[in-house]
Coordinates of C-alpha atoms in Angstrom, one line a residue:
Chain A
A1 CA 9.0 -15.4 6.4
Q2 CA 5.9 -13.2 6.0
R3 CA 4.5 -13.1 2.6
V4 CA 1.3 -12.2 0.7
T5 CA 0.6 -13.8 -2.6
Q6 CA -2.1 -12.7 -5.1
P7 CA -1.8 -15.3 -7.8
E8 CA -3.8 -13.4 -10.5
K9 CA -2.4 -10.3 -12.1
L10 CA -5.6 -9.7 -14.0
L11 CA -9.1 -10.8 -13.4
S12 CA -11.6 -9.9 -16.1
V13 CA -15.4 -10.5 -15.5
F14 CA -18.6 -9.3 -17.0
K15 CA -20.9 -6.9 -15.1
G16 CA -23.2 -8.9 -12.8
A17 CA -20.9 -11.9 -12.5
P18 CA -19.5 -13.0 -9.2
V19 CA -15.9 -11.9 -8.3
E20 CA -13.3 -13.6 -6.2
L21 CA -9.9 -12.1 -5.8
K22 CA -7.5 -14.5 -4.2
C23 CA -5.1 -13.8 -1.4
N24 CA -2.9 -16.3 0.4
Y25 CA -0.5 -15.4 3.1
S26 CA 2.4 -16.9 5.1
Y27 CA 2.7 -15.7 8.7
S28 CA 3.7 -17.6 11.8
G29 CA 1.7 -15.6 14.3
S30 CA -1.9 -14.3 14.5
P31 CA -2.4 -12.3 11.3
E32 CA -4.1 -9.0 10.6
L33 CA -5.3 -8.8 7.0
F34 CA -6.5 -5.9 4.9
W35 CA -7.7 -5.2 1.4
Y36 CA -6.8 -2.0 -0.3
V37 CA -8.1 -0.6 -3.5
Q38 CA -6.7 1.8 -6.0
Y39 CA -9.1 3.3 -8.6
S40 CA -7.6 4.8 -11.7
R41 CA -5.5 7.9 -10.9
Q42 CA -6.5 7.8 -7.3
R43 CA -4.6 7.1 -4.1
L44 CA -4.8 3.7 -2.4
Q45 CA -7.6 3.4 0.1
L46 CA -8.6 0.9 2.7
L47 CA -11.4 -1.3 1.5
L48 CA -11.8 -3.6 4.5
R49 CA -10.0 -5.4 7.3
H50 CA -10.7 -8.8 8.6
I51 CA -11.1 -7.7 12.2
S52 CA -14.1 -5.5 11.4
R53 CA -15.9 -8.3 9.5
E54 CA -17.8 -5.7 7.5
S55 CA -19.0 -5.5 4.0
I56 CA -17.9 -2.4 2.0
K57 CA -19.3 -1.7 -1.4
G58 CA -20.7 -5.2 -1.5
F59 CA -17.3 -6.8 -0.9
T60 CA -16.6 -9.3 1.9
A61 CA -13.5 -11.2 2.9
D62 CA -13.2 -14.0 5.4
L63 CA -10.0 -15.0 7.0
N64 CA -9.4 -18.8 6.7
K65 CA -6.6 -19.6 9.0
G66 CA -6.6 -23.3 7.9
E67 CA -6.0 -22.4 4.3
T68 CA -4.1 -19.2 5.1
S69 CA -6.3 -17.3 2.8
F70 CA -8.2 -14.0 2.8
H71 CA -10.1 -14.0 -0.5
L72 CA -12.1 -10.9 -1.5
K73 CA -15.6 -11.6 -2.9
K74 CA -18.5 -9.8 -4.4
P75 CA -21.6 -11.6 -5.7
F76 CA -22.4 -9.2 -8.5
A77 CA -19.6 -7.1 -10.1
Q78 CA -20.2 -3.5 -11.2
E79 CA -18.2 -1.5 -13.7
E80 CA -17.2 0.9 -11.0
D81 CA -15.4 -1.9 -9.2
S82 CA -12.7 -1.9 -11.9
A83 CA -9.5 -1.1 -10.1
M84 CA -6.3 -2.5 -8.7
Y85 CA -6.7 -4.5 -5.5
Y86 CA -4.0 -5.2 -3.0
C87 CA -4.1 -7.7 -0.1
A88 CA -1.9 -6.7 2.8
L89 CA -0.7 -8.4 6.0
S90 CA 0.4 -6.7 9.2
G91 CA 4.0 -7.6 9.9
R92 CA 4.2 -6.6 13.5
G93 CA 7.7 -7.0 15.0
S94 CA 9.1 -6.4 18.4
S95 CA 8.8 -2.7 17.8
N96 CA 5.1 -3.1 17.4
T97 CA 5.2 -1.0 14.3
G98 CA 2.3 -1.6 12.0
K99 CA 4.3 -2.4 8.9
L100 CA 2.1 -3.7 6.1
I101 CA 3.3 -6.3 3.7
F102 CA 1.5 -6.1 0.4
G103 CA 0.8 -8.6 -2.3
Q104 CA 1.6 -8.1 -5.9
G105 CA -1.9 -6.7 -6.7
T106 CA -4.7 -7.9 -8.9
T107 CA -6.3 -5.7 -11.6
L108 CA -10.0 -6.3 -11.7
Q109 CA -11.6 -5.4 -15.0
V110 CA -15.4 -5.4 -15.1
K111 CA -16.7 -5.4 -18.7
P112 CA -20.1 -4.1 -19.6
Chain B
N1 CA -7.9 18.8 6.1
A2 CA -5.5 17.7 3.5
G3 CA -4.6 14.3 5.0
V4 CA -1.3 13.1 3.5
T5 CA 0.4 15.4 0.9
Q6 CA 3.2 14.4 -1.3
T7 CA 5.4 16.6 -3.5
P8 CA 6.3 16.6 -6.3
K9 CA 3.7 14.6 -8.2
F10 CA 6.0 13.9 -11.1
Q11 CA 9.7 14.1 -11.6
V12 CA 12.2 13.1 -14.2
L13 CA 15.9 12.8 -13.1
K14 CA 19.1 12.0 -14.9
T15 CA 21.2 9.1 -13.6
G16 CA 23.3 10.4 -10.7
Q17 CA 21.2 13.3 -9.8
S18 CA 19.8 13.7 -6.3
M19 CA 16.4 14.7 -5.1
T20 CA 14.1 14.6 -2.0
L21 CA 10.5 13.5 -2.0
Q22 CA 8.4 15.3 0.6
C23 CA 5.6 13.9 2.6
A24 CA 3.5 15.9 5.1
Q25 CA 0.5 14.8 7.2
D26 CA -2.0 16.9 9.2
M27 CA -3.6 13.9 10.9
N28 CA -1.4 13.8 14.0
H29 CA -0.4 10.2 13.1
N30 CA 2.6 8.7 14.8
S31 CA 3.8 6.3 12.2
M32 CA 4.9 7.2 8.6
Y33 CA 6.0 4.9 5.8
W34 CA 7.6 5.1 2.3
Y35 CA 6.7 2.5 -0.2
R36 CA 7.5 2.0 -3.9
Q37 CA 5.1 0.5 -6.3
D38 CA 6.3 -1.4 -9.3
P39 CA 4.3 -3.5 -11.8
G40 CA 4.1 -7.2 -10.7
M41 CA 5.9 -6.4 -7.4
G42 CA 3.1 -4.7 -5.5
L43 CA 4.2 -2.2 -2.8
R44 CA 7.5 -2.7 -1.1
L45 CA 8.5 -0.9 2.1
I46 CA 11.6 1.3 1.8
Y47 CA 11.8 3.0 5.2
Y48 CA 9.4 3.7 8.0
S49 CA 9.3 5.9 11.1
A50 CA 7.4 4.6 14.1
S51 CA 7.5 8.0 15.8
E52 CA 9.2 11.4 15.6
G53 CA 12.9 11.0 15.9
T54 CA 13.1 7.3 14.8
T55 CA 13.6 5.7 11.4
D56 CA 14.1 2.1 10.3
K57 CA 14.9 0.3 7.2
G58 CA 12.2 -1.7 5.3
E59 CA 12.5 -4.3 2.7
V60 CA 14.3 -2.2 0.0
P61 CA 16.3 0.6 1.6
N62 CA 19.4 0.6 -0.6
G63 CA 19.9 3.8 -2.4
Y64 CA 17.6 5.8 -0.2
N65 CA 17.8 7.9 3.0
V66 CA 15.0 9.3 5.1
S67 CA 14.4 12.1 7.6
R68 CA 11.6 12.4 10.1
L69 CA 11.9 16.1 10.5
N70 CA 9.0 16.4 13.0
K71 CA 5.8 14.6 13.6
R72 CA 4.2 16.0 10.4
E73 CA 7.0 15.5 7.9
F74 CA 8.9 12.4 6.5
S75 CA 11.1 12.9 3.5
L76 CA 12.8 10.4 1.3
R77 CA 16.1 11.2 -0.4
L78 CA 17.8 9.7 -3.4
E79 CA 21.4 10.7 -3.3
S80 CA 22.4 9.3 -6.7
A81 CA 19.4 8.3 -8.7
A82 CA 19.6 5.1 -10.8
P83 CA 17.2 3.8 -13.5
S84 CA 16.2 1.0 -11.2
Q85 CA 14.7 3.6 -8.9
T86 CA 12.1 4.5 -11.6
S87 CA 8.9 3.9 -9.7
V88 CA 5.8 5.4 -8.1
Y89 CA 6.5 6.3 -4.5
F90 CA 3.8 6.4 -1.9
C91 CA 3.9 7.9 1.6
A92 CA 1.5 6.4 4.1
T93 CA 0.6 7.2 7.7
E94 CA -1.2 5.5 10.5
V95 CA -2.3 6.6 13.9
G96 CA -0.9 3.5 15.6
G97 CA -2.2 0.0 16.2
L98 CA -3.4 -0.2 12.6
R99 CA -6.9 0.2 13.8
D100 CA -7.8 2.4 10.8
G101 CA -5.2 1.0 8.4
Y102 CA -3.0 3.3 6.4
T103 CA -3.8 6.7 4.9
F104 CA -1.9 7.1 1.7
G105 CA -0.6 10.1 -0.2
S106 CA -1.4 10.5 -3.9
G107 CA 2.1 9.3 -5.0
T108 CA 5.1 10.6 -6.8
R109 CA 5.9 9.2 -10.2
L110 CA 9.6 9.3 -10.6
T111 CA 11.5 8.5 -13.9
V112 CA 15.2 8.2 -13.9
V113 CA 16.8 8.3 -17.4

């Protein structure tokens, strides 16, 4: 079964501290992984995807197929990073529809 | 360019009432999705439409129906609302192939009393 697990409901760090939001997945094929972010009272937006291998707002994520993980990292947290973060997996079926399976979400709280 | 527009933003229903959540996109995207967001559960797929004229069930379709009226619009209907359907509902679209990920609407906060 396809599944995305984010083990932490809440991650609280101080400004300037490193951040790592964990994401583990279960998928039998070749996965496509994403991170989405939802700032307070805003719509969800794409933060990054593993295929692009880019850094957005200082965040990076590396797909580790051996550990089936796609952890989101940032070396120095900023207060404006406080938000809900969702890890998502593409669940492509025979219809080739890009259904996304989301994790439970992690709230990141960056304290001053 | 509005992107993905959801109406209404808020709604309170009594148990047993019906209503339709509207979603419209001006991005010429092929695929459209309805998710519900619940604390501790993340986002769960209710229904999706890969293209105009097609709809399919997602993970939690019970109690819901959908209509893909045309390429722009994808509505979600609750025929007989239940308190368990209290949630935030998000519509999302994608051009196809997930190369740009999803574009989300701003959500509808529904409370069923």
